[in-house]
């Protein structure tokens, strides 16, 4: 009975039209009567809004794991994220010794134009001290409507007086391309999400790599994004008329999304995925696999193949309601199994990638790829063509703990307060020289040991190598950008990428 009551309240919240069927009308009228009586006669004043929100949440929790209520703030954030932007001053920061420290300023952002630098300490925002106050939402203070102003007070090493900057917030474009570089004659592009400008960003990134023999697209830990972006990216590699994805639902007709024009890229393609590659990532990987267009390498993907329709409510909040399922071009259902009303169990399920083949093949439907007739499997997620098991880096517990406490980043902050690392650009004017010849000095290592509260005798040779690589990668990031960090780290510790490079070389 409680579920029926909640469902009726939810239906009212969605303002169902008068064309609804009579049984639903009767239940809505019944609910209206109850709420009218509560409003007129209940012993105390009642705030209706939180009751409605809680009822909506409870109702959606009884459905599939991906139907949910979205607050006003979340709706705005989702919209900006889908466009690949947010309004702010354009910095990345971390909390270091109870103070906000600037880790990076984004190119052409209000912060970089005003002269805010890496390692600057932000001690006040709009004349409100933020030092030591960990309860503050710093992002909320720094971000805001585009065109609005915010004043930040900065402490800079070597400058006696505090510096004041009045910044006009602007839309900050957040690229979905987190890395794009060459490894010999193989291109590597990492994508963090499927925001709407993705295809254009990818096109620019791949063309910037020059003449390459093949391309590796890294979708590991990519949680997805816009369906249109998955279609657009797939279209760069498929032939005209190729089906990319199909949607099918109870009240939604079957829709086939196809490649319209000729593909611009004929390069051999490898796609890296893991258990956190979801939604749009799976649509892309499934299309590439079903058309035998590339090789999928890694572990079976998350298995999120339900289509949600976003419904904006009158107060600016909204709901995501599942209306259909995605299918790959061969007809595979991407969504992994779930039980209605058991979303918590679904979210924590890790068995999908613990098996050597990620998901046991027994009782799973078998399909064939569209060009070569290879076996592929349905029933949830995209099973890779080449499975790469998880492999932990052999580290001592003390180093693992230091890593989880962000000790590497904090060491770099302290190190940059003592050493002007930008003089290294004079010694190593390009990244290639730096990567080949630069070695971490003993001061940086000792600062890490001190901050992590470990001694040289507590750790192994493998630990020392890892610490040196991480610190070198972070310095490279400061000097040459994100690609440098990823290149150094992956060269030493990304065994999945190493496997992909071997496949690419033999293609």
Short mmCIF file of C-alpha atoms in Angstrom, two decimals:
data_model
loop_
_atom_site.label_atom_id
_atom_site.label_comp_id
_atom_site.label_asym_id
_atom_site.label_seq_id
_atom_site.Cartn_x
_atom_site.Cartn_y
_atom_site.Cartn_z
CA UNK A 1 0.00 0.00 0.00
CA UNK A 2 2.89 2.34 0.84
CA UNK A 3 4.38 1.82 -2.62
CA UNK A 4 1.07 2.68 -4.24
CA UNK A 5 0.84 5.87 -2.17
CA UNK A 6 4.37 6.87 -3.13
CA UNK A 7 3.81 6.06 -6.77
CA UNK A 8 0.68 8.20 -6.86
CA UNK A 9 2.51 11.10 -5.29
CA UNK A 10 5.22 10.74 -7.92
CA UNK A 11 2.64 10.80 -10.67
CA UNK A 12 1.26 14.06 -9.31
CA UNK A 13 4.77 15.50 -9.21
CA UNK A 14 5.18 14.71 -12.89
CA UNK A 15 1.84 16.40 -13.63
CA UNK A 16 0.38 13.64 -15.72
CA UNK A 17 -1.94 14.97 -18.43
CA UNK A 18 -5.69 14.54 -18.35
CA UNK A 19 -5.29 11.91 -21.05
CA UNK A 20 -4.07 9.42 -18.43
CA UNK A 21 -6.04 6.22 -18.07
CA UNK A 22 -8.97 6.17 -15.65
CA UNK A 23 -7.34 3.90 -13.01
CA UNK A 24 -4.44 6.35 -12.73
CA UNK A 25 -6.85 9.29 -12.55
CA UNK A 26 -8.68 7.64 -9.69
CA UNK A 27 -5.45 7.09 -7.75
CA UNK A 28 -4.32 10.68 -8.34
CA UNK A 29 -7.68 11.96 -7.14
CA UNK A 30 -7.38 9.73 -4.08
CA UNK A 31 -3.94 11.15 -3.36
CA UNK A 32 -5.15 14.71 -3.83
CA UNK A 33 -7.88 14.07 -1.28
CA UNK A 34 -5.36 12.79 1.27
CA UNK A 35 -3.01 15.74 0.79
CA UNK A 36 -5.82 18.26 0.88
CA UNK A 37 -6.97 16.78 4.18
CA UNK A 38 -3.41 16.90 5.57
CA UNK A 39 -2.99 20.50 4.45
CA UNK A 40 -6.29 21.59 6.00
CA UNK A 41 -6.46 19.50 9.16
CA UNK A 42 -3.10 18.08 10.26
CA UNK A 43 -2.20 19.06 13.82
CA UNK A 44 1.09 20.78 12.83
CA UNK A 45 2.32 22.76 9.86
CA UNK A 46 3.70 20.43 7.21
CA UNK A 47 6.39 21.26 4.63
CA UNK A 48 5.12 19.51 1.53
CA UNK A 49 8.21 19.89 -0.71
CA UNK A 50 10.55 17.54 1.19
CA UNK A 51 7.74 14.99 1.43
CA UNK A 52 7.30 15.09 -2.32
CA UNK A 53 11.05 14.79 -2.98
CA UNK A 54 11.40 11.85 -0.62
CA UNK A 55 8.38 10.15 -2.19
CA UNK A 56 9.87 10.54 -5.66
CA UNK A 57 13.22 9.14 -4.51
CA UNK A 58 11.53 6.18 -2.81
CA UNK A 59 9.42 5.41 -5.87
CA UNK A 60 12.35 5.46 -8.27
CA UNK A 61 14.36 3.28 -5.92
CA UNK A 62 11.77 0.56 -6.50
CA UNK A 63 12.50 0.62 -10.25
CA UNK A 64 15.75 -0.07 -12.12
CA UNK A 65 19.13 1.07 -10.71
CA UNK A 66 19.47 4.03 -13.08
CA UNK A 67 16.11 5.79 -12.72
CA UNK A 68 16.54 8.53 -10.15
CA UNK A 69 15.61 11.97 -8.84
CA UNK A 70 17.87 14.91 -9.72
CA UNK A 71 18.05 18.09 -7.65
CA UNK A 72 18.12 21.58 -9.15
CA UNK A 73 21.86 21.87 -8.55
CA UNK A 74 22.51 18.47 -10.10
CA UNK A 75 20.43 19.38 -13.15
CA UNK A 76 22.58 22.47 -13.75
CA UNK A 77 25.76 20.49 -13.24
CA UNK A 78 24.64 17.75 -15.63
CA UNK A 79 23.80 20.34 -18.28
CA UNK A 80 27.19 22.03 -18.01
CA UNK A 81 29.02 18.70 -17.92
CA UNK A 82 27.24 17.54 -21.07
CA UNK A 83 28.50 20.70 -22.78
CA UNK A 84 32.00 20.14 -21.39
CA UNK A 85 32.08 23.38 -19.42
CA UNK A 86 31.51 25.10 -16.10
CA UNK A 87 31.68 28.72 -14.96
CA UNK A 88 34.58 29.53 -12.66
CA UNK A 89 38.07 31.01 -12.50
CA UNK A 90 39.93 28.07 -14.05
CA UNK A 91 42.20 26.51 -11.46
CA UNK A 92 42.92 23.05 -10.10
CA UNK A 93 43.74 23.05 -6.40
CA UNK A 94 44.38 20.83 -3.42
CA UNK A 95 44.13 21.26 0.35
CA UNK A 96 47.67 21.31 1.76
CA UNK A 97 48.34 21.97 5.45
CA UNK A 98 44.85 23.47 5.88
CA UNK A 99 45.39 25.88 2.98
CA UNK A 100 44.16 25.85 -0.61
CA UNK A 101 47.14 25.54 -2.96
CA UNK A 102 46.86 26.13 -6.71
CA UNK A 103 48.09 23.06 -8.57
CA UNK A 104 47.42 24.35 -12.05
CA UNK A 105 45.78 27.22 -13.91
CA UNK A 106 43.91 26.43 -17.11
CA UNK A 107 44.99 28.11 -20.34
CA UNK A 108 43.17 31.37 -21.15
CA UNK A 109 41.18 31.17 -17.90
CA UNK A 110 40.46 34.20 -15.67
CA UNK A 111 43.06 32.92 -13.19
CA UNK A 112 45.85 32.51 -15.73
CA UNK A 113 45.10 35.88 -17.36
CA UNK A 114 45.20 37.61 -13.96
CA UNK A 115 48.58 36.09 -13.12
CA UNK A 116 47.69 33.48 -10.50
CA UNK A 117 50.48 30.90 -10.40
CA UNK A 118 51.06 27.29 -9.51
CA UNK A 119 51.78 26.86 -5.77
CA UNK A 120 50.03 30.12 -4.85
CA UNK A 121 48.09 29.80 -1.56
CA UNK A 122 44.52 31.08 -1.59
CA UNK A 123 43.84 32.33 1.93
CA UNK A 124 40.58 34.25 1.45
CA UNK A 125 37.66 34.39 -0.97
CA UNK A 126 35.55 37.56 -1.07
CA UNK A 127 37.29 38.74 2.12
CA UNK A 128 36.28 35.56 3.96
CA UNK A 129 39.26 33.63 5.37
CA UNK A 130 39.31 30.00 4.29
CA UNK A 131 42.50 28.92 6.03
CA UNK A 132 41.86 25.90 8.25
CA UNK A 133 38.13 25.77 7.50
CA UNK A 134 37.70 22.34 5.93
CA UNK A 135 33.91 22.54 6.13
CA UNK A 136 33.72 25.12 3.34
CA UNK A 137 32.76 24.11 -0.20
CA UNK A 138 35.62 25.83 -1.99
CA UNK A 139 34.29 24.98 -5.45
CA UNK A 140 30.97 26.64 -4.62
CA UNK A 141 32.82 29.77 -3.49
CA UNK A 142 35.05 29.98 -6.56
CA UNK A 143 32.51 28.92 -9.19
CA UNK A 144 29.36 30.83 -10.08
CA UNK A 145 27.51 32.48 -12.90
CA UNK A 146 29.60 33.49 -15.90
CA UNK A 147 30.35 37.23 -15.73
CA UNK A 148 30.06 37.46 -11.95
CA UNK A 149 33.08 38.59 -9.94
CA UNK A 150 35.01 36.98 -7.12
CA UNK A 151 37.97 38.35 -5.13
CA UNK A 152 40.72 35.99 -4.01
CA UNK A 153 43.57 36.77 -1.62
CA UNK A 154 46.82 34.98 -2.37
CA UNK A 155 50.07 34.30 -0.51
CA UNK A 156 53.03 33.75 -2.84
CA UNK A 157 56.48 32.46 -1.97
CA UNK A 158 59.04 35.28 -1.99
CA UNK A 159 56.41 38.06 -1.89
CA UNK A 160 55.94 39.74 1.49
CA UNK A 161 52.48 41.26 0.92
CA UNK A 162 49.31 39.34 0.24
CA UNK A 163 48.12 39.67 -3.36
CA UNK A 164 44.51 40.53 -4.22
CA UNK A 165 42.91 39.42 -7.49
CA UNK A 166 39.42 40.39 -8.62
CA UNK A 167 38.38 37.87 -11.24
CA UNK A 168 35.41 37.75 -13.56
CA UNK A 169 34.14 34.19 -13.76
CA UNK A 170 33.93 32.71 -17.24
CA UNK A 171 32.81 29.49 -18.89
CA UNK A 172 35.70 27.06 -18.56
CA UNK A 173 35.87 24.46 -21.30
CA UNK A 174 36.76 21.10 -19.82
CA UNK A 175 38.17 18.94 -22.59
CA UNK A 176 37.13 15.30 -22.65
CA UNK A 177 40.54 14.47 -24.17
CA UNK A 178 42.85 13.92 -21.19
CA UNK A 179 45.88 12.81 -23.20
CA UNK A 180 46.95 12.66 -26.84
CA UNK A 181 50.49 11.69 -27.82
CA UNK A 182 52.57 9.33 -29.90
CA UNK A 183 54.39 6.24 -28.73
CA UNK A 184 56.77 5.76 -31.65
CA UNK A 185 54.38 5.50 -34.62
CA UNK A 186 51.29 4.53 -32.57
CA UNK A 187 48.86 7.22 -31.48
CA UNK A 188 47.33 7.20 -28.01
CA UNK A 189 44.24 9.21 -27.01
CA UNK A 190 42.58 9.01 -23.60
CA UNK A 191 38.96 10.12 -23.24
CA UNK A 192 37.46 10.91 -19.82
CA UNK A 193 33.79 11.34 -20.81
CA UNK A 194 31.42 11.69 -23.74
CA UNK A 195 30.60 15.39 -23.63
CA UNK A 196 28.98 16.96 -26.67
CA UNK A 197 32.10 18.54 -28.29
CA UNK A 198 33.96 15.19 -28.10
CA UNK A 199 34.07 14.30 -31.80
CA UNK A 200 35.51 17.70 -32.77
CA UNK A 201 38.07 17.50 -29.94
CA UNK A 202 39.03 13.98 -30.97
CA UNK A 203 39.37 14.98 -34.62
CA UNK A 204 41.77 17.78 -33.67
CA UNK A 205 43.70 15.52 -31.28
CA UNK A 206 44.26 12.70 -33.76
CA UNK A 207 45.31 15.09 -36.52
CA UNK A 208 47.82 16.68 -34.15
CA UNK A 209 49.63 13.34 -33.85
CA UNK A 210 50.87 13.45 -37.42
CA UNK A 211 51.51 10.34 -39.51
CA UNK A 212 50.72 7.31 -37.32
CA UNK A 213 50.25 3.64 -38.22
CA UNK A 214 47.44 2.90 -35.72
CA UNK A 215 45.50 4.46 -32.86
CA UNK A 216 44.74 3.36 -29.29
CA UNK A 217 41.64 4.91 -27.71
CA UNK A 218 41.60 4.62 -23.92
CA UNK A 219 38.09 4.46 -22.42
CA UNK A 220 39.08 2.99 -19.07
CA UNK A 221 37.11 4.52 -16.18
CA UNK A 222 35.05 6.53 -18.70
CA UNK A 223 31.54 6.64 -17.22
CA UNK A 224 29.88 7.76 -20.45
CA UNK A 225 27.88 10.85 -21.32
CA UNK A 226 25.79 11.94 -24.28
CA UNK A 227 24.42 9.35 -26.72
CA UNK A 228 25.04 11.79 -29.58
CA UNK A 229 28.74 11.95 -28.69
CA UNK A 230 29.05 8.15 -28.79
CA UNK A 231 27.39 8.14 -32.21
CA UNK A 232 29.60 10.97 -33.48
CA UNK A 233 32.82 9.30 -32.30
CA UNK A 234 31.77 5.93 -33.75
CA UNK A 235 31.02 7.67 -37.03
CA UNK A 236 34.69 8.62 -37.38
CA UNK A 237 35.59 4.93 -37.81
CA UNK A 238 32.59 3.16 -39.37
CA UNK A 239 31.25 2.95 -42.90
CA UNK A 240 28.26 4.79 -44.31
CA UNK A 241 25.04 2.98 -43.35
CA UNK A 242 26.59 1.00 -40.48
CA UNK A 243 24.27 0.70 -37.48
CA UNK A 244 25.96 2.15 -34.38
CA UNK A 245 23.35 1.43 -31.72
CA UNK A 246 19.68 0.51 -31.44
CA UNK A 247 17.22 1.62 -28.76
CA UNK A 248 14.12 -0.41 -27.93
CA UNK A 249 11.48 0.08 -25.22
CA UNK A 250 7.89 -0.72 -24.26
CA UNK A 251 6.49 2.63 -25.37
CA UNK A 252 9.42 3.75 -27.52
CA UNK A 253 9.67 2.42 -31.04
CA UNK A 254 12.80 0.66 -32.20
CA UNK A 255 15.29 3.26 -33.41
CA UNK A 256 18.46 2.48 -35.36
CA UNK A 257 21.24 5.06 -35.23
CA UNK A 258 23.45 4.76 -38.31
CA UNK A 259 26.62 6.20 -39.78
CA UNK A 260 25.53 8.74 -42.39
CA UNK A 261 28.73 9.73 -44.17
CA UNK A 262 31.96 8.05 -45.15
CA UNK A 263 34.40 7.48 -42.30
CA UNK A 264 37.41 9.82 -42.17
CA UNK A 265 39.81 7.41 -40.39
CA UNK A 266 40.93 4.01 -41.74
CA UNK A 267 43.64 3.50 -39.13
CA UNK A 268 43.83 0.16 -37.28
CA UNK A 269 42.04 0.73 -33.98
CA UNK A 270 42.44 -0.65 -30.45
CA UNK A 271 40.02 0.32 -27.67
CA UNK A 272 41.00 -0.05 -24.00
CA UNK A 273 38.13 -0.72 -21.54
CA UNK A 274 37.69 -1.88 -17.98
CA UNK A 275 34.94 -2.57 -15.44
CA UNK A 276 34.31 1.18 -15.03
CA UNK A 277 33.78 1.87 -18.73
CA UNK A 278 30.05 2.51 -18.92
CA UNK A 279 27.14 3.74 -21.01
CA UNK A 280 28.39 5.73 -24.02
CA UNK A 281 31.81 4.04 -23.68
CA UNK A 282 30.08 0.69 -24.12
CA UNK A 283 28.08 1.91 -27.10
CA UNK A 284 31.29 2.91 -28.87
CA UNK A 285 33.17 -0.27 -27.93
CA UNK A 286 30.19 -2.45 -28.92
CA UNK A 287 29.84 -0.78 -32.33
CA UNK A 288 33.56 -1.12 -33.04
CA UNK A 289 33.56 -4.78 -31.97
CA UNK A 290 30.38 -5.82 -33.79
CA UNK A 291 31.59 -4.30 -37.07
CA UNK A 292 35.05 -5.90 -36.64
CA UNK A 293 36.47 -2.41 -36.95
CA UNK A 294 38.97 -2.72 -34.10
CA UNK A 295 40.19 -4.84 -31.19
CA UNK A 296 38.71 -4.39 -27.71
CA UNK A 297 41.35 -4.91 -25.00
CA UNK A 298 40.92 -5.01 -21.22
CA UNK A 299 38.16 -6.25 -18.93
CA UNK A 300 34.41 -6.56 -19.36
CA UNK A 301 32.71 -3.21 -19.13
CA UNK A 302 30.23 -2.01 -16.50
CA UNK A 303 27.03 -3.05 -18.27
CA UNK A 304 24.99 0.17 -18.23
CA UNK A 305 22.70 -0.07 -21.22
CA UNK A 306 19.46 1.58 -20.14
CA UNK A 307 18.17 4.71 -21.86
CA UNK A 308 16.99 7.49 -19.52
CA UNK A 309 14.79 10.39 -20.47
CA UNK A 310 15.46 13.52 -18.46
CA UNK A 311 12.24 15.22 -17.37
CA UNK A 312 12.63 18.72 -15.98
CA UNK A 313 10.14 19.56 -13.25
CA UNK A 314 8.64 22.98 -12.56
CA UNK A 315 11.05 23.89 -9.75
CA UNK A 316 14.15 23.15 -11.85
CA UNK A 317 14.73 19.68 -10.44
CA UNK A 318 14.18 16.62 -12.57
CA UNK A 319 13.93 12.88 -12.91
CA UNK A 320 15.77 10.38 -15.08
CA UNK A 321 13.28 7.71 -16.14
CA UNK A 322 14.39 4.59 -17.99
CA UNK A 323 12.41 4.29 -21.21
CA UNK A 324 14.42 1.84 -23.35
CA UNK A 325 17.44 -0.43 -23.65
CA UNK A 326 20.49 -0.05 -25.82
CA UNK A 327 21.49 -2.85 -28.18
CA UNK A 328 24.73 -3.18 -30.10
CA UNK A 329 24.60 -3.56 -33.91
CA UNK A 330 24.56 -7.39 -33.60
CA UNK A 331 21.58 -7.21 -31.22
CA UNK A 332 23.38 -7.66 -27.89
CA UNK A 333 21.84 -6.09 -24.78
CA UNK A 334 24.49 -4.05 -22.99
CA UNK A 335 22.65 -3.79 -19.65
CA UNK A 336 23.75 -6.38 -17.09
CA UNK A 337 21.04 -8.16 -15.09
CA UNK A 338 19.39 -6.44 -12.13
CA UNK A 339 16.41 -6.91 -9.83
CA UNK A 340 13.82 -4.19 -9.48
CA UNK A 341 14.24 -2.34 -6.21
CA UNK A 342 17.71 -3.76 -5.47
CA UNK A 343 19.87 -0.94 -6.71
CA UNK A 344 22.30 -1.07 -3.80
CA UNK A 345 23.20 -4.69 -4.48
CA UNK A 346 23.55 -3.92 -8.17
CA UNK A 347 25.94 -1.01 -7.58
CA UNK A 348 28.37 -2.97 -5.38
CA UNK A 349 28.43 -6.11 -7.55
CA UNK A 350 32.04 -6.78 -8.48
CA UNK A 351 31.74 -10.36 -9.76
CA UNK A 352 31.35 -9.06 -13.29
CA UNK A 353 35.11 -8.64 -13.70
CA UNK A 354 36.74 -11.02 -11.23
CA UNK A 355 36.59 -14.07 -13.50
CA UNK A 356 39.51 -14.51 -15.96
CA UNK A 357 37.08 -13.86 -18.77
CA UNK A 358 35.37 -11.09 -16.80
CA UNK A 359 31.96 -12.75 -16.97
CA UNK A 360 31.36 -16.48 -17.16
CA UNK A 361 30.17 -17.41 -20.62
CA UNK A 362 27.82 -20.17 -19.46
CA UNK A 363 24.16 -19.30 -20.06
CA UNK A 364 25.11 -16.10 -21.86
CA UNK A 365 23.61 -15.49 -25.31
CA UNK A 366 26.06 -15.85 -28.17
CA UNK A 367 26.09 -13.47 -31.14
CA UNK A 368 28.33 -13.09 -34.16
CA UNK A 369 30.10 -10.01 -35.45
CA UNK A 370 28.74 -8.57 -38.65
CA UNK A 371 31.77 -8.82 -40.94
CA UNK A 372 33.91 -11.73 -39.76
CA UNK A 373 31.30 -13.80 -37.90
CA UNK A 374 33.35 -13.96 -34.68
CA UNK A 375 31.64 -15.00 -31.43
CA UNK A 376 30.69 -12.19 -29.07
CA UNK A 377 28.58 -12.39 -25.92
CA UNK A 378 25.48 -10.61 -24.70
CA UNK A 379 23.92 -10.49 -21.27
CA UNK A 380 25.71 -7.45 -19.91
CA UNK A 381 28.69 -5.27 -20.76
CA UNK A 382 31.16 -5.59 -23.60
CA UNK A 383 33.49 -8.57 -23.21
CA UNK A 384 36.92 -7.72 -24.65
CA UNK A 385 38.55 -9.58 -27.51
CA UNK A 386 41.77 -9.67 -25.51
CA UNK A 387 41.35 -10.03 -21.75
CA UNK A 388 43.93 -8.32 -19.48
CA UNK A 389 43.61 -9.24 -15.79
CA UNK A 390 44.04 -6.74 -13.00
CA UNK A 391 47.62 -6.52 -11.85
CA UNK A 392 48.58 -4.71 -8.69
CA UNK A 393 51.85 -2.79 -8.55
CA UNK A 394 54.00 -4.55 -5.91
CA UNK A 395 54.22 -1.90 -3.18
CA UNK A 396 54.72 -1.95 0.57
CA UNK A 397 51.69 -1.11 2.68
CA UNK A 398 53.28 2.13 3.87
CA UNK A 399 53.70 3.35 0.27
CA UNK A 400 50.13 2.34 -0.59
CA UNK A 401 48.91 4.33 2.40
CA UNK A 402 51.03 7.33 1.40
CA UNK A 403 49.57 7.17 -2.11
CA UNK A 404 46.01 7.05 -0.78
CA UNK A 405 46.80 10.11 1.37
CA UNK A 406 47.95 12.04 -1.72
CA UNK A 407 51.50 12.18 -0.38
CA UNK A 408 53.03 12.55 -3.85
CA UNK A 409 51.10 15.74 -4.61
CA UNK A 410 51.87 17.19 -1.17
CA UNK A 411 55.56 16.38 -1.61
CA UNK A 412 55.63 18.22 -4.92
CA UNK A 413 54.06 21.30 -3.30
CA UNK A 414 56.72 21.37 -0.57
CA UNK A 415 59.46 20.65 -3.09
CA UNK A 416 58.37 23.53 -5.35
CA UNK A 417 58.50 25.87 -2.33
CA UNK A 418 62.20 25.05 -1.99
CA UNK A 419 63.32 24.41 -5.56
CA UNK A 420 62.40 26.43 -8.64
CA UNK A 421 61.59 23.49 -10.91
CA UNK A 422 60.94 25.80 -13.86
CA UNK A 423 64.71 26.21 -14.27
CA UNK A 424 64.56 22.62 -15.53
CA UNK A 425 62.95 23.94 -18.71
CA UNK A 426 66.27 25.60 -19.52
CA UNK A 427 68.11 22.29 -19.02
CA UNK A 428 65.44 20.23 -20.75
CA UNK A 429 63.71 22.46 -23.30
CA UNK A 430 61.54 19.59 -24.54
CA UNK A 431 59.85 16.69 -22.84
CA UNK A 432 61.83 14.05 -24.70
CA UNK A 433 65.10 15.32 -23.16
CA UNK A 434 63.51 15.47 -19.73
CA UNK A 435 62.01 11.99 -19.91
CA UNK A 436 65.26 10.41 -21.05
CA UNK A 437 67.78 12.23 -18.88
CA UNK A 438 66.17 13.73 -15.76
CA UNK A 439 66.37 11.81 -12.48
CA UNK A 440 64.69 12.70 -9.17
CA UNK A 441 67.18 14.13 -6.67
CA UNK A 442 67.69 12.96 -3.10
CA UNK A 443 65.97 16.06 -1.67
CA UNK A 444 62.64 15.16 -3.30
CA UNK A 445 62.93 11.57 -2.08
CA UNK A 446 63.76 12.66 1.47
CA UNK A 447 60.83 15.09 1.50
CA UNK A 448 58.51 12.26 0.48
CA UNK A 449 59.85 9.98 3.21
CA UNK A 450 59.37 12.72 5.79
CA UNK A 451 55.86 13.60 4.69
CA UNK A 452 54.82 9.94 4.46
CA UNK A 453 56.49 9.18 7.79
CA UNK A 454 58.52 6.28 6.42
CA UNK A 455 62.25 5.59 6.39
CA UNK A 456 64.48 4.31 3.63
CA UNK A 457 64.83 0.95 5.40
CA UNK A 458 61.05 0.43 5.48
CA UNK A 459 60.69 0.13 1.73
CA UNK A 460 61.82 -2.10 -1.10
CA UNK A 461 63.69 -1.38 -4.32
CA UNK A 462 60.35 -1.62 -6.13
CA UNK A 463 58.92 1.02 -3.77
CA UNK A 464 61.82 3.38 -4.44
CA UNK A 465 61.44 3.01 -8.19
CA UNK A 466 57.72 3.73 -7.92
CA UNK A 467 58.23 6.83 -5.75
CA UNK A 468 60.84 8.21 -8.15
CA UNK A 469 58.60 7.60 -11.18
CA UNK A 470 55.57 9.25 -9.54
CA UNK A 471 57.52 12.34 -8.48
CA UNK A 472 59.18 12.64 -11.90
CA UNK A 473 55.78 12.32 -13.58
CA UNK A 474 54.31 15.08 -11.39
CA UNK A 475 57.21 17.42 -12.14
CA UNK A 476 56.78 16.66 -15.84
CA UNK A 477 53.10 17.52 -15.52
CA UNK A 478 54.03 20.94 -14.10
CA UNK A 479 56.55 21.59 -16.85
CA UNK A 480 55.02 20.03 -19.95
CA UNK A 481 51.35 19.27 -19.21
CA UNK A 482 49.07 16.30 -18.58
CA UNK A 483 50.38 14.21 -21.46
CA UNK A 484 53.81 14.16 -19.85
CA UNK A 485 52.50 12.77 -16.54
CA UNK A 486 50.55 10.02 -18.26
CA UNK A 487 53.39 9.13 -20.63
CA UNK A 488 55.91 8.61 -17.82
CA UNK A 489 53.51 6.71 -15.56
CA UNK A 490 52.15 4.48 -18.32
CA UNK A 491 55.61 3.69 -19.66
CA UNK A 492 56.50 2.09 -16.34
CA UNK A 493 53.25 0.73 -14.90
CA UNK A 494 50.43 0.47 -17.43
CA UNK A 495 50.60 -3.21 -18.42
CA UNK A 496 47.30 -3.02 -20.32
CA UNK A 497 48.65 -0.25 -22.53
CA UNK A 498 51.83 -2.26 -23.06
CA UNK A 499 49.74 -5.19 -24.31
CA UNK A 500 47.80 -2.88 -26.61
CA UNK A 501 51.03 -1.45 -28.03
CA UNK A 502 52.28 -4.95 -28.79
CA UNK A 503 49.04 -5.72 -30.62
CA UNK A 504 49.23 -2.41 -32.50
CA UNK A 505 52.80 -3.08 -33.54
CA UNK A 506 51.87 -6.50 -34.93
CA UNK A 507 48.78 -5.28 -36.77
#
